Short mmCIF file of C-alpha atoms in Angstrom, two decimals:
data_model
loop_
_atom_site.label_atom_id
_atom_site.label_comp_id
_atom_site.label_asym_id
_atom_site.label_seq_id
_atom_site.Cartn_x
_atom_site.Cartn_y
_atom_site.Cartn_z
CA UNK A 1 -18.84 9.39 42.79
CA UNK A 2 -18.24 12.89 42.22
CA UNK A 3 -19.21 14.71 38.92
CA UNK A 4 -15.29 14.92 38.38
CA UNK A 5 -14.53 11.25 38.73
CA UNK A 6 -17.38 10.33 36.80
CA UNK A 7 -16.56 12.43 33.68
CA UNK A 8 -12.98 11.33 33.85
CA UNK A 9 -13.90 7.62 33.93
CA UNK A 10 -16.22 8.33 30.70
CA UNK A 11 -13.10 10.28 28.91
CA UNK A 12 -11.21 7.37 29.96
CA UNK A 13 -13.58 4.56 28.67
CA UNK A 14 -14.01 6.63 25.38
CA UNK A 15 -10.44 6.89 24.76
CA UNK A 16 -9.89 3.33 25.18
CA UNK A 17 -12.87 2.32 23.02
CA UNK A 18 -11.60 4.70 20.22
CA UNK A 19 -7.93 3.25 20.13
CA UNK A 20 -9.84 -0.27 20.18
CA UNK A 21 -11.95 0.70 17.21
CA UNK A 22 -9.23 2.26 15.24
CA UNK A 23 -6.52 -0.43 15.52
CA UNK A 24 -8.81 -3.37 15.11
CA UNK A 25 -10.50 -1.90 12.26
CA UNK A 26 -7.19 -1.13 10.26
CA UNK A 27 -5.56 -4.65 10.92
CA UNK A 28 -8.92 -6.30 9.87
CA UNK A 29 -8.95 -4.39 6.69
CA UNK A 30 -5.11 -4.98 6.21
CA UNK A 31 -5.43 -8.50 6.80
CA UNK A 32 -8.70 -8.99 4.35
CA UNK A 33 -6.99 -7.09 1.52
CA UNK A 34 -3.61 -9.16 1.98
CA UNK A 35 -5.34 -12.60 2.31
CA UNK A 36 -7.38 -11.67 -0.86
CA UNK A 37 -4.68 -10.66 -2.80
CA UNK A 38 -2.53 -13.48 -1.91
CA UNK A 39 -5.13 -16.13 -2.77
CA UNK A 40 -5.97 -14.28 -6.38
CA UNK A 41 -2.03 -14.70 -6.94
CA UNK A 42 -2.26 -18.27 -5.98
CA UNK A 43 0.18 -18.09 -3.30
CA UNK A 44 -2.11 -20.19 -0.96
CA UNK A 45 -1.29 -23.55 -2.99
CA UNK A 46 2.33 -23.35 -2.08
CA UNK A 47 1.82 -22.49 1.61
CA UNK A 48 -0.17 -21.65 4.50
CA UNK A 49 -2.17 -18.60 3.92
CA UNK A 50 -2.13 -17.26 7.70
CA UNK A 51 1.59 -16.91 8.12
CA UNK A 52 1.85 -15.21 4.85
CA UNK A 53 -0.87 -13.13 5.61
CA UNK A 54 0.69 -11.74 8.61
CA UNK A 55 4.15 -11.27 6.91
CA UNK A 56 2.36 -9.30 4.21
CA UNK A 57 0.58 -7.05 6.96
CA UNK A 58 3.89 -6.56 8.62
CA UNK A 59 5.69 -5.63 5.49
CA UNK A 60 2.88 -2.84 4.75
CA UNK A 61 3.55 -1.09 8.08
CA UNK A 62 7.13 -0.60 7.68
CA UNK A 63 8.28 -4.18 9.29
CA UNK A 64 10.97 -6.40 8.15
CA UNK A 65 10.77 -10.33 6.86
CA UNK A 66 13.87 -12.22 6.45
CA UNK A 67 13.31 -15.24 3.72
CA UNK A 68 16.02 -18.12 3.74
CA UNK A 69 15.63 -21.46 2.25
CA UNK A 70 17.42 -24.74 1.22
CA UNK A 71 17.32 -27.12 -2.25
CA UNK A 72 17.22 -30.87 -2.48
CA UNK A 73 18.28 -31.96 -5.78
CA UNK A 74 20.10 -34.56 -7.50
CA UNK A 75 20.36 -36.60 -4.14
CA UNK A 76 22.23 -33.68 -2.51
CA UNK A 77 21.45 -31.66 0.27
CA UNK A 78 23.08 -28.36 1.29
CA UNK A 79 21.99 -25.87 -1.55
CA UNK A 80 20.85 -22.40 -0.40
CA UNK A 81 18.51 -19.73 -1.52
CA UNK A 82 19.01 -16.17 -0.47
CA UNK A 83 16.99 -13.38 -0.91
CA UNK A 84 16.28 -10.08 0.31
CA UNK A 85 13.23 -7.83 -0.35
CA UNK A 86 12.87 -3.98 0.61
CA UNK A 87 9.13 -3.34 -0.95
CA UNK A 88 5.91 -2.88 0.92
CA UNK A 89 2.81 -3.65 -0.54
CA UNK A 90 1.31 -0.04 -0.24
CA UNK A 91 -2.24 -1.45 -1.35
CA UNK A 92 -2.48 -3.14 2.33
CA UNK A 93 -1.00 0.16 4.05
CA UNK A 94 -3.04 2.54 2.06
CA UNK A 95 -6.28 0.55 3.37
CA UNK A 96 -5.20 0.58 7.00
CA UNK A 97 -4.08 4.23 7.33
CA UNK A 98 -7.22 5.24 5.74
CA UNK A 99 -9.34 3.56 8.16
CA UNK A 100 -7.15 4.35 11.19
CA UNK A 101 -6.99 7.99 10.58
CA UNK A 102 -10.81 8.23 9.93
CA UNK A 103 -11.70 6.55 13.24
CA UNK A 104 -9.23 8.76 15.12
CA UNK A 105 -10.63 11.95 13.29
CA UNK A 106 -14.20 10.97 13.95
CA UNK A 107 -13.58 10.55 17.62
CA UNK A 108 -11.98 14.02 18.15
CA UNK A 109 -15.20 15.73 16.53
CA UNK A 110 -16.99 14.94 19.69
CA UNK A 111 -14.86 16.68 21.90
CA UNK A 112 -16.00 20.32 20.52
CA UNK A 113 -14.46 22.75 18.53
CA UNK A 114 -11.05 22.49 20.54
CA UNK A 115 -9.28 19.65 22.33
CA UNK A 116 -6.35 20.03 24.74
CA UNK A 117 -2.73 19.18 24.09
CA UNK A 118 -2.69 16.39 26.93
CA UNK A 119 -5.77 14.74 26.11
CA UNK A 120 -4.87 14.35 22.24
CA UNK A 121 -1.32 13.40 23.29
CA UNK A 122 -3.07 10.70 25.44
CA UNK A 123 -5.63 9.59 22.66
CA UNK A 124 -2.65 9.03 20.04
CA UNK A 125 -0.60 7.35 22.56
CA UNK A 126 -3.36 4.65 23.18
CA UNK A 127 -3.53 4.12 19.56
CA UNK A 128 0.29 3.77 19.30
CA UNK A 129 0.40 1.24 22.18
CA UNK A 130 -2.31 -0.79 21.20
CA UNK A 131 -1.29 -1.01 17.48
CA UNK A 132 2.39 -2.08 18.81
CA UNK A 133 0.83 -4.76 20.67
CA UNK A 134 -1.25 -6.48 17.74
CA UNK A 135 1.77 -5.88 15.60
CA UNK A 136 3.92 -7.70 17.86
CA UNK A 137 1.54 -10.54 17.80
CA UNK A 138 1.50 -10.54 14.11
CA UNK A 139 5.50 -10.73 14.23
CA UNK A 140 5.31 -13.77 15.98
CA UNK A 141 2.64 -15.27 13.69
CA UNK A 142 4.29 -14.49 10.46
CA UNK A 143 6.91 -17.39 10.00
CA UNK A 144 6.41 -20.26 7.91
CA UNK A 145 7.85 -22.31 5.00
CA UNK A 146 6.91 -22.49 1.43
CA UNK A 147 7.62 -25.53 -0.50
CA UNK A 148 7.82 -25.75 -4.17
CA UNK A 149 7.67 -29.34 -5.60
CA UNK A 150 9.63 -29.92 -8.90
CA UNK A 151 7.22 -32.66 -9.74
CA UNK A 152 4.71 -29.98 -10.84
CA UNK A 153 6.90 -28.80 -13.49
CA UNK A 154 5.80 -30.92 -16.38
CA UNK A 155 9.35 -32.17 -17.06
CA UNK A 156 10.05 -35.61 -18.47
CA UNK A 157 10.52 -38.21 -15.89
CA UNK A 158 8.12 -36.75 -13.43
CA UNK A 159 5.76 -39.35 -13.13
CA UNK A 160 8.22 -42.12 -12.19
CA UNK A 161 9.61 -45.02 -14.03
CA UNK A 162 12.46 -43.87 -16.60
CA UNK A 163 10.53 -44.45 -19.68
CA UNK A 164 12.17 -45.14 -22.89
CA UNK A 165 15.43 -43.38 -23.77
CA UNK A 166 16.03 -40.66 -26.12
CA UNK A 167 17.76 -41.69 -29.22
CA UNK A 168 18.90 -39.78 -32.11
CA UNK A 169 18.89 -41.94 -35.48
CA UNK A 170 22.07 -42.66 -37.20
CA UNK A 171 24.43 -42.35 -34.30
CA UNK A 172 24.05 -45.81 -32.99
CA UNK A 173 24.84 -46.27 -29.44
CA UNK A 174 26.48 -42.81 -29.23
CA UNK A 175 22.69 -41.47 -29.88
CA UNK A 176 21.17 -43.41 -26.97
CA UNK A 177 21.15 -40.77 -24.28
CA UNK A 178 18.51 -42.09 -22.19
CA UNK A 179 20.71 -42.64 -19.18
CA UNK A 180 21.97 -38.86 -19.28
CA UNK A 181 19.80 -35.97 -19.88
CA UNK A 182 16.38 -37.77 -19.23
CA UNK A 183 17.64 -39.18 -15.84
CA UNK A 184 18.61 -35.65 -14.93
CA UNK A 185 15.69 -34.11 -15.77
CA UNK A 186 13.93 -36.82 -13.63
CA UNK A 187 16.02 -35.88 -10.86
CA UNK A 188 15.49 -32.14 -11.30
CA UNK A 189 11.68 -32.94 -11.34
CA UNK A 190 11.98 -34.45 -7.79
CA UNK A 191 13.65 -31.38 -6.47
CA UNK A 192 12.08 -29.73 -3.73
CA UNK A 193 12.89 -26.19 -2.81
CA UNK A 194 11.62 -24.91 0.79
CA UNK A 195 11.71 -21.28 1.22
CA UNK A 196 11.20 -19.90 4.70
CA UNK A 197 10.14 -16.48 6.04
CA UNK A 198 10.41 -15.05 9.51
CA UNK A 199 9.57 -11.65 10.69
CA UNK A 200 12.17 -9.74 12.51
CA UNK A 201 10.49 -8.42 15.80
CA UNK A 202 12.55 -5.75 16.66
CA UNK A 203 12.83 -3.65 13.27
CA UNK A 204 9.12 -4.46 12.50
CA UNK A 205 8.08 -2.99 15.76
CA UNK A 206 10.51 0.22 14.94
CA UNK A 207 9.17 0.39 11.47
CA UNK A 208 5.28 -0.01 12.63
CA UNK A 209 6.08 2.62 15.33
CA UNK A 210 7.47 5.22 12.78
CA UNK A 211 4.36 4.07 10.37
CA UNK A 212 1.51 4.61 13.20
CA UNK A 213 3.10 8.03 14.03
CA UNK A 214 3.22 9.22 10.58
CA UNK A 215 -0.47 8.24 9.83
CA UNK A 216 -1.77 10.03 12.84
CA UNK A 217 0.33 13.09 11.99
CA UNK A 218 -1.00 12.76 8.61
CA UNK A 219 -4.46 12.65 9.94
CA UNK A 220 -4.08 15.79 12.20
CA UNK A 221 -2.82 17.94 9.31
CA UNK A 222 -5.39 16.83 6.79
CA UNK A 223 -8.69 16.31 8.53
CA UNK A 224 -10.44 19.63 8.20
CA UNK A 225 -13.10 19.06 10.63
CA UNK A 226 -11.36 17.80 13.60
CA UNK A 227 -10.64 19.86 16.19
CA UNK A 228 -6.78 21.21 17.41
CA UNK A 229 -5.56 22.66 20.45
CA UNK A 230 -5.81 26.00 21.25
CA UNK A 231 -2.93 28.21 19.39
CA UNK A 232 -2.93 25.84 16.28
CA UNK A 233 -5.63 27.56 14.49
CA UNK A 234 -3.13 28.56 11.65
CA UNK A 235 -3.57 25.01 10.82
CA UNK A 236 -7.15 25.38 9.97
CA UNK A 237 -6.95 28.15 7.26
CA UNK A 238 -3.62 27.61 5.99
CA UNK A 239 -2.37 23.91 5.98
CA UNK A 240 -5.35 21.74 6.58
CA UNK A 241 -6.97 22.52 2.92
CA UNK A 242 -3.89 22.14 1.02
CA UNK A 243 -3.14 18.87 2.75
CA UNK A 244 -6.83 17.52 2.32
CA UNK A 245 -6.67 18.43 -1.18
CA UNK A 246 -3.20 16.57 -1.89
CA UNK A 247 -4.49 13.58 -0.17
CA UNK A 248 -7.96 13.27 -1.98
CA UNK A 249 -6.31 13.68 -5.53
CA UNK A 250 -3.44 10.87 -4.22
CA UNK A 251 -6.37 8.58 -3.39
CA UNK A 252 -8.44 9.38 -6.57
CA UNK A 253 -5.19 8.60 -8.77
CA UNK A 254 -4.93 4.90 -6.75
CA UNK A 255 -8.84 4.32 -7.75
CA UNK A 256 -8.00 5.40 -11.32
CA UNK A 257 -5.15 2.69 -11.39
CA UNK A 258 -7.32 0.12 -9.98
CA UNK A 259 -9.80 0.85 -12.85
CA UNK A 260 -7.37 0.46 -15.28
CA UNK A 261 -6.28 -3.19 -13.78
CA UNK A 262 -9.64 -3.96 -13.71
CA UNK A 263 -10.30 -3.26 -17.57
CA UNK A 264 -6.47 -5.11 -18.00
CA UNK A 265 -7.81 -8.02 -16.47
CA UNK A 266 -10.97 -8.39 -18.25
CA UNK A 267 -9.00 -8.96 -21.47
CA UNK A 268 -6.03 -10.98 -19.74
CA UNK A 269 -5.99 -14.99 -19.66
CA UNK A 270 -5.15 -14.64 -15.84
CA UNK A 271 -7.60 -12.12 -14.40
CA UNK A 272 -7.28 -13.23 -11.03
CA UNK A 273 -3.80 -12.63 -11.00
CA UNK A 274 -3.87 -9.20 -12.27
CA UNK A 275 -6.69 -8.47 -9.61
CA UNK A 276 -4.45 -9.78 -6.86
CA UNK A 277 -1.49 -7.87 -8.01
CA UNK A 278 -3.55 -4.67 -8.35
CA UNK A 279 -5.04 -5.10 -4.80
CA UNK A 280 -1.41 -5.46 -3.01
CA UNK A 281 0.70 -3.15 -5.56
CA UNK A 282 -1.57 -0.40 -7.19
CA UNK A 283 -0.46 2.46 -5.03
CA UNK A 284 3.22 1.19 -5.72
CA UNK A 285 2.79 1.89 -9.40
CA UNK A 286 0.50 4.85 -9.32
CA UNK A 287 2.74 6.57 -6.86
CA UNK A 288 6.01 5.81 -8.44
CA UNK A 289 4.65 7.19 -11.75
CA UNK A 290 3.57 10.38 -10.00
CA UNK A 291 7.12 11.71 -9.31
CA UNK A 292 8.27 10.15 -12.48
CA UNK A 293 5.70 12.31 -14.34
CA UNK A 294 6.74 15.40 -12.41
CA UNK A 295 10.19 15.03 -13.56
CA UNK A 296 11.80 13.74 -10.45
CA UNK A 297 14.92 11.73 -11.63
CA UNK A 298 15.02 8.00 -10.64
CA UNK A 299 18.05 5.55 -10.81
CA UNK A 300 17.17 2.08 -11.80
CA UNK A 301 19.20 -1.18 -11.91
CA UNK A 302 17.46 -4.49 -12.83
CA UNK A 303 19.11 -8.00 -13.99
CA UNK A 304 17.89 -11.49 -14.36
CA UNK A 305 14.43 -12.66 -14.28
CA UNK A 306 13.16 -9.62 -12.32
CA UNK A 307 13.17 -7.69 -15.59
CA UNK A 308 9.83 -9.66 -16.56
CA UNK A 309 8.01 -7.74 -13.84
CA UNK A 310 8.73 -4.39 -15.16
CA UNK A 311 6.36 -2.52 -17.25
CA UNK A 312 7.44 -1.47 -20.93
CA UNK A 313 9.65 0.36 -21.89
CA UNK A 314 11.28 0.25 -18.65
CA UNK A 315 12.43 -3.02 -18.95
CA UNK A 316 13.97 -2.45 -22.42
CA UNK A 317 15.58 0.71 -20.88
CA UNK A 318 17.18 -1.18 -18.00
CA UNK A 319 18.05 -4.19 -19.73
CA UNK A 320 20.35 -2.10 -22.05
CA UNK A 321 22.91 -1.08 -19.42
CA UNK A 322 22.99 -1.44 -15.54
CA UNK A 323 22.60 1.67 -13.32
CA UNK A 324 20.75 4.04 -15.75
CA UNK A 325 18.92 7.32 -14.94
CA UNK A 326 15.12 7.17 -15.39
CA UNK A 327 13.28 9.97 -16.85
CA UNK A 328 10.60 10.78 -19.04
CA UNK A 329 12.60 11.67 -21.86
CA UNK A 330 14.60 8.47 -21.94
CA UNK A 331 11.50 6.43 -21.96
CA UNK A 332 9.71 8.45 -24.59
CA UNK A 333 12.53 7.26 -26.96
CA UNK A 334 11.40 4.09 -26.73
CA UNK A 335 7.58 4.69 -26.51
CA UNK A 336 6.18 8.25 -27.50
CA UNK A 337 3.33 7.47 -25.58
CA UNK A 338 5.08 8.33 -22.15
CA UNK A 339 4.50 11.94 -22.85
CA UNK A 340 1.11 11.41 -21.74
CA UNK A 341 2.33 10.75 -17.92
CA UNK A 342 3.40 14.42 -17.30
CA UNK A 343 -0.08 15.70 -19.02
CA UNK A 344 -1.72 13.44 -16.37
CA UNK A 345 0.31 14.42 -13.44
CA UNK A 346 0.00 18.19 -14.42
CA UNK A 347 -3.64 17.60 -14.58
CA UNK A 348 -3.64 16.08 -10.99
CA UNK A 349 -1.79 18.96 -9.77
CA UNK A 350 -4.25 21.41 -11.17
CA UNK A 351 -7.10 19.49 -9.52
CA UNK A 352 -5.19 19.62 -6.12
CA UNK A 353 -4.88 23.38 -6.82
CA UNK A 354 -9.03 23.69 -7.34
CA UNK A 355 -9.56 21.82 -4.28
CA UNK A 356 -7.33 23.74 -2.19
CA UNK A 357 -8.83 27.08 -3.38
CA UNK A 358 -12.39 25.89 -2.53
CA UNK A 359 -11.39 24.65 0.95
CA UNK A 360 -9.49 27.94 1.74
CA UNK A 361 -11.50 30.68 3.53
CA UNK A 362 -11.64 33.65 1.16
CA UNK A 363 -11.39 36.44 3.34
CA UNK A 364 -10.92 40.13 1.97
CA UNK A 365 -8.06 39.39 -0.11
CA UNK A 366 -8.48 40.03 -3.89
CA UNK A 367 -7.88 37.19 -6.62
CA UNK A 368 -4.19 37.93 -6.73
CA UNK A 369 -3.44 37.69 -2.72
CA UNK A 370 -6.09 34.53 -2.58
CA UNK A 371 -4.24 32.74 -5.54
CA UNK A 372 -0.80 33.46 -4.20
CA UNK A 373 -2.10 32.17 -0.53
CA UNK A 374 -3.37 29.04 -2.15
CA UNK A 375 0.06 28.64 -4.09
CA UNK A 376 2.31 28.96 -1.12
CA UNK A 377 0.25 26.37 1.12
CA UNK A 378 -0.02 23.86 -1.69
CA UNK A 379 3.67 24.01 -2.57
CA UNK A 380 4.54 23.79 1.05
CA UNK A 381 2.44 20.67 0.81
CA UNK A 382 3.71 19.01 -2.26
CA UNK A 383 7.31 20.02 -1.16
CA UNK A 384 6.91 17.28 1.97
CA UNK A 385 4.51 14.93 0.34
CA UNK A 386 6.31 14.13 -2.92
CA UNK A 387 9.66 13.13 -1.01
CA UNK A 388 7.45 10.76 0.98
CA UNK A 389 6.16 9.27 -2.11
CA UNK A 390 9.81 8.73 -3.35
CA UNK A 391 10.73 7.10 -0.04
CA UNK A 392 7.75 4.82 0.19
CA UNK A 393 7.89 3.46 -3.53
CA UNK A 394 11.33 2.48 -3.55
CA UNK A 395 12.14 -0.92 -4.68
CA UNK A 396 15.29 -3.03 -3.66
CA UNK A 397 15.25 -6.86 -4.49
CA UNK A 398 18.07 -9.53 -4.65
CA UNK A 399 17.37 -13.17 -5.19
CA UNK A 400 20.15 -15.91 -5.93
CA UNK A 401 19.86 -19.95 -5.91
CA UNK A 402 22.93 -21.63 -5.47
CA UNK A 403 23.45 -25.08 -5.75
CA UNK A 404 26.85 -26.96 -4.66
CA UNK A 405 28.33 -23.30 -4.37
CA UNK A 406 27.60 -23.01 -8.04
CA UNK A 407 25.21 -19.93 -8.69
CA UNK A 408 22.27 -21.47 -10.85
CA UNK A 409 20.14 -17.90 -11.14
CA UNK A 410 20.60 -14.60 -10.00
CA UNK A 411 18.09 -11.52 -10.40
CA UNK A 412 18.26 -8.25 -8.84
CA UNK A 413 16.11 -4.97 -8.94
CA UNK A 414 16.50 -1.64 -7.46
CA UNK A 415 14.73 1.79 -8.27
CA UNK A 416 14.83 4.71 -6.10
CA UNK A 417 14.47 8.51 -6.75
CA UNK A 418 16.04 11.76 -5.22
CA UNK A 419 14.19 13.31 -2.20
CA UNK A 420 15.87 16.47 -2.40
CA UNK A 421 15.00 16.91 -5.91
CA UNK A 422 11.70 15.61 -5.29
CA UNK A 423 10.94 18.35 -2.54
CA UNK A 424 12.59 21.29 -4.87
CA UNK A 425 10.12 20.09 -7.68
CA UNK A 426 7.37 19.67 -5.37
CA UNK A 427 7.60 23.36 -4.18
CA UNK A 428 7.49 24.40 -7.80
CA UNK A 429 4.83 22.23 -9.10
CA UNK A 430 2.50 22.83 -5.79
CA UNK A 431 3.19 26.57 -6.11
CA UNK A 432 2.05 26.91 -9.67
CA UNK A 433 -0.94 24.51 -9.40
CA UNK A 434 -2.01 26.46 -6.17
CA UNK A 435 -1.94 29.74 -8.42
CA UNK A 436 -3.71 28.22 -11.25
CA UNK A 437 -6.22 26.71 -9.13
CA UNK A 438 -6.76 29.79 -6.85
CA UNK A 439 -7.52 32.07 -10.11
CA UNK A 440 -10.06 29.35 -11.52
CA UNK A 441 -11.98 29.22 -8.19
CA UNK A 442 -12.00 32.99 -7.79
CA UNK A 443 -13.06 33.67 -11.41
CA UNK A 444 -15.92 30.74 -11.00
CA UNK A 445 -17.17 32.05 -7.74
CA UNK A 446 -15.80 28.56 -6.13
CA UNK A 447 -13.23 30.16 -3.81
CA UNK A 448 -13.95 29.35 -0.22
CA UNK A 449 -17.20 27.53 -1.02
CA UNK A 450 -16.06 24.15 0.65
CA UNK A 451 -14.24 25.87 3.56
CA UNK A 452 -14.74 24.05 6.85
CA UNK A 453 -16.52 25.84 9.89
CA UNK A 454 -13.32 25.58 11.90
CA UNK A 455 -11.42 27.21 8.62
CA UNK A 456 -13.83 30.25 8.71
CA UNK A 457 -13.84 30.79 12.50
CA UNK A 458 -9.99 30.96 12.62
CA UNK A 459 -10.14 33.90 10.03
CA UNK A 460 -13.07 35.74 12.22
CA UNK A 461 -12.29 38.60 14.63
CA UNK A 462 -10.12 37.64 17.72
CA UNK A 463 -8.61 34.42 15.90
CA UNK A 464 -11.18 32.05 17.84
CA UNK A 465 -12.27 28.95 15.99
CA UNK A 466 -16.16 28.88 15.56
CA UNK A 467 -18.23 27.93 17.30
CA UNK A 468 -16.05 28.14 20.56
CA UNK A 469 -18.11 29.53 23.44
CA UNK A 470 -15.44 31.82 24.26
CA UNK A 471 -15.88 33.72 20.74
CA UNK A 472 -19.71 33.42 20.73
CA UNK A 473 -21.61 36.70 21.13
CA UNK A 474 -22.98 37.35 24.62
CA UNK A 475 -23.85 39.97 26.99
CA UNK A 476 -20.07 40.58 27.61
CA UNK A 477 -19.15 39.99 24.03
CA UNK A 478 -21.44 41.55 21.58
CA UNK A 479 -21.40 40.44 17.90
CA UNK A 480 -19.54 42.60 15.62
CA UNK A 481 -21.74 45.09 13.43
CA UNK A 482 -22.46 44.84 9.99
CA UNK A 483 -21.48 48.29 9.36
CA UNK A 484 -19.36 50.95 11.14
CA UNK A 485 -21.33 53.07 13.85
CA UNK A 486 -21.70 56.43 12.61
CA UNK A 487 -24.04 59.24 14.14
CA UNK A 488 -25.27 60.63 10.88
CA UNK A 489 -26.64 57.13 9.67
CA UNK A 490 -27.43 55.55 12.88
CA UNK A 491 -30.52 57.72 14.66
CA UNK A 492 -30.00 55.87 18.09
CA UNK A 493 -26.71 57.77 18.15
CA UNK A 494 -28.04 61.08 17.83
CA UNK A 495 -28.22 63.55 20.65
CA UNK A 496 -31.75 65.14 21.17
CA UNK A 497 -31.63 68.53 19.57
CA UNK A 498 -29.32 67.75 16.65
CA UNK A 499 -31.78 67.19 14.19
CA UNK A 500 -34.84 69.75 14.49
CA UNK A 501 -37.01 67.39 12.08
CA UNK A 502 -36.31 64.35 14.28
CA UNK A 503 -36.60 66.06 17.97
CA UNK A 504 -39.80 65.32 20.04
CA UNK A 505 -42.18 68.13 19.70
CA UNK A 506 -43.40 69.96 23.41
CA UNK A 507 -45.88 72.55 23.66
CA UNK A 508 -45.59 73.31 27.24
CA UNK A 509 -42.82 73.06 29.86
CA UNK A 510 -45.19 70.40 31.88
CA UNK A 511 -44.41 66.85 30.96
CA UNK A 512 -46.47 64.89 28.85
CA UNK A 513 -49.26 62.89 30.29
CA UNK A 514 -51.40 60.17 29.19
CA UNK A 515 -54.94 60.94 28.42
CA UNK A 516 -57.58 60.40 31.09
CA UNK A 517 -59.10 56.82 31.18
CA UNK A 518 -63.01 57.00 30.47
CA UNK A 519 -65.24 56.49 33.65
CA UNK A 520 -66.20 52.89 34.26
CA UNK A 521 -69.91 52.33 33.67
CA UNK A 522 -71.78 51.64 36.88
CA UNK A 523 -72.42 47.83 37.80
CA UNK A 524 -69.42 46.82 35.94
CA UNK A 525 -66.81 44.84 37.57
CA UNK A 526 -63.27 43.54 36.46
CA UNK A 527 -63.73 40.19 35.10
CA UNK A 528 -67.22 40.16 34.79
CA UNK A 529 -69.25 40.00 31.51
CA UNK A 530 -69.65 43.16 29.70
CA UNK A 531 -72.66 45.46 30.89
CA UNK A 532 -75.50 45.03 28.38
CA UNK A 533 -76.85 47.98 26.70
CA UNK A 534 -80.00 49.84 28.17
CA UNK A 535 -83.28 48.69 26.72
CA UNK A 536 -84.78 51.06 23.89
CA UNK A 537 -87.32 53.62 24.82
CA UNK A 538 -90.97 52.56 24.09
CA UNK A 539 -92.57 54.34 20.87
CA UNK A 540 -94.39 57.53 21.46
CA UNK A 541 -98.22 56.97 21.81
CA UNK A 542 -100.18 58.13 18.87
CA UNK A 543 -102.90 60.82 18.95
CA UNK A 544 -106.28 59.10 18.97
#
């Protein structure tokens, strides 16, 4: 086997192992979070936990689930329950995206300071193919039926045996309604509702493809220490610092939301339900509040029992009239404490600006130029990220339970924001926060302190990315000097005779010769021990 063939085989094995590690760890983490959240919510008491976990994971990565059901009551069949749900459990999706992106970015660091475009495409393609294969298996497994038994509702007559009738004193036989209401309640208690759900394979695979490509793209844009193909060095110094800072503050906001849920669950009567809901949907609430706090207009419609799941004062606002605009000002009319939301979101953006400045190479620009560059970078990143948050946190749910053609229960919920307005406001907020963060970082000396080596090398002479061997100093590419070469300051550039005080002194025209060597002592040979000194002469004899 040649060296070339061995190198290709090693690269192929590394590519495959990287894809397996990234995809498997992502799906294992998502399944674990989904199963734990469903268990804490008590969903496993009504149906099998395995298919429900698979369905939740498919929903988290952009899949589609179709529920259907039937109700048997009063001895009749043929009732139907119809439900449509368009909401993704972003708590599950966030864990999978973080692990998938982290493993993929770590695998690129071992390739050196730059990576070829073909190899990068091959690595991303392997991840995508393996991801879709596992998603297809989950789509096949994510089908089941959940049965709700009316006997667990605690209604009269649920235990069997009609029992005594319900009588109203003073009305005689008319007051005996034991054969009416009580029997009907017993029949309702014996009712069984079966709600089935199945994963739509085609739309789920298409949504999963868009999800995994988006995760890989965000990883390449925000991973500051991962190499890029040649010619993409501008991303190191201009895009990656702002994108990584924005990603960090959004994850930090989710952590703060989980901490708030833990505090709320400690004082709640059902802490398990609060923890389960937080695991599955904490990013949904937090990332919906970020656009709202940055004054992005939302449109909300809610009716029926789904109003109870909305936080206060949003439920009161949507209960007044259907199809209302949701804004901070309107919510503050019902609850003045809502004004704390814009303050928190503004502080979040300033934090992103400071992180952007700390991760951006300072270069030779002054305070104003450096702050303006940070503002432009963060403004562009926020103009893209904020519409994505609006699209990811949209909620749409419709539920109806019909018995014999008569609508017995109806509920609906729809909450969505304006993507164009989010892009415009994101650009403004990002620019202001980037400028403010750049000035703060420049004044405190933190500007450029956390810049990655690839970003520092991208602004060096030649545009190479450090430590690319093509740009390292060597015999054919000397390192740049620390100061300009000037003859008046560099003695090695002066010609002999230019400075009489530094010119060598010559007393004759004959060339300078070294002094003659001292003669060797007789009997001395090279490598032998030194010749001992001669013996001292004897003292002179005295007279007498």
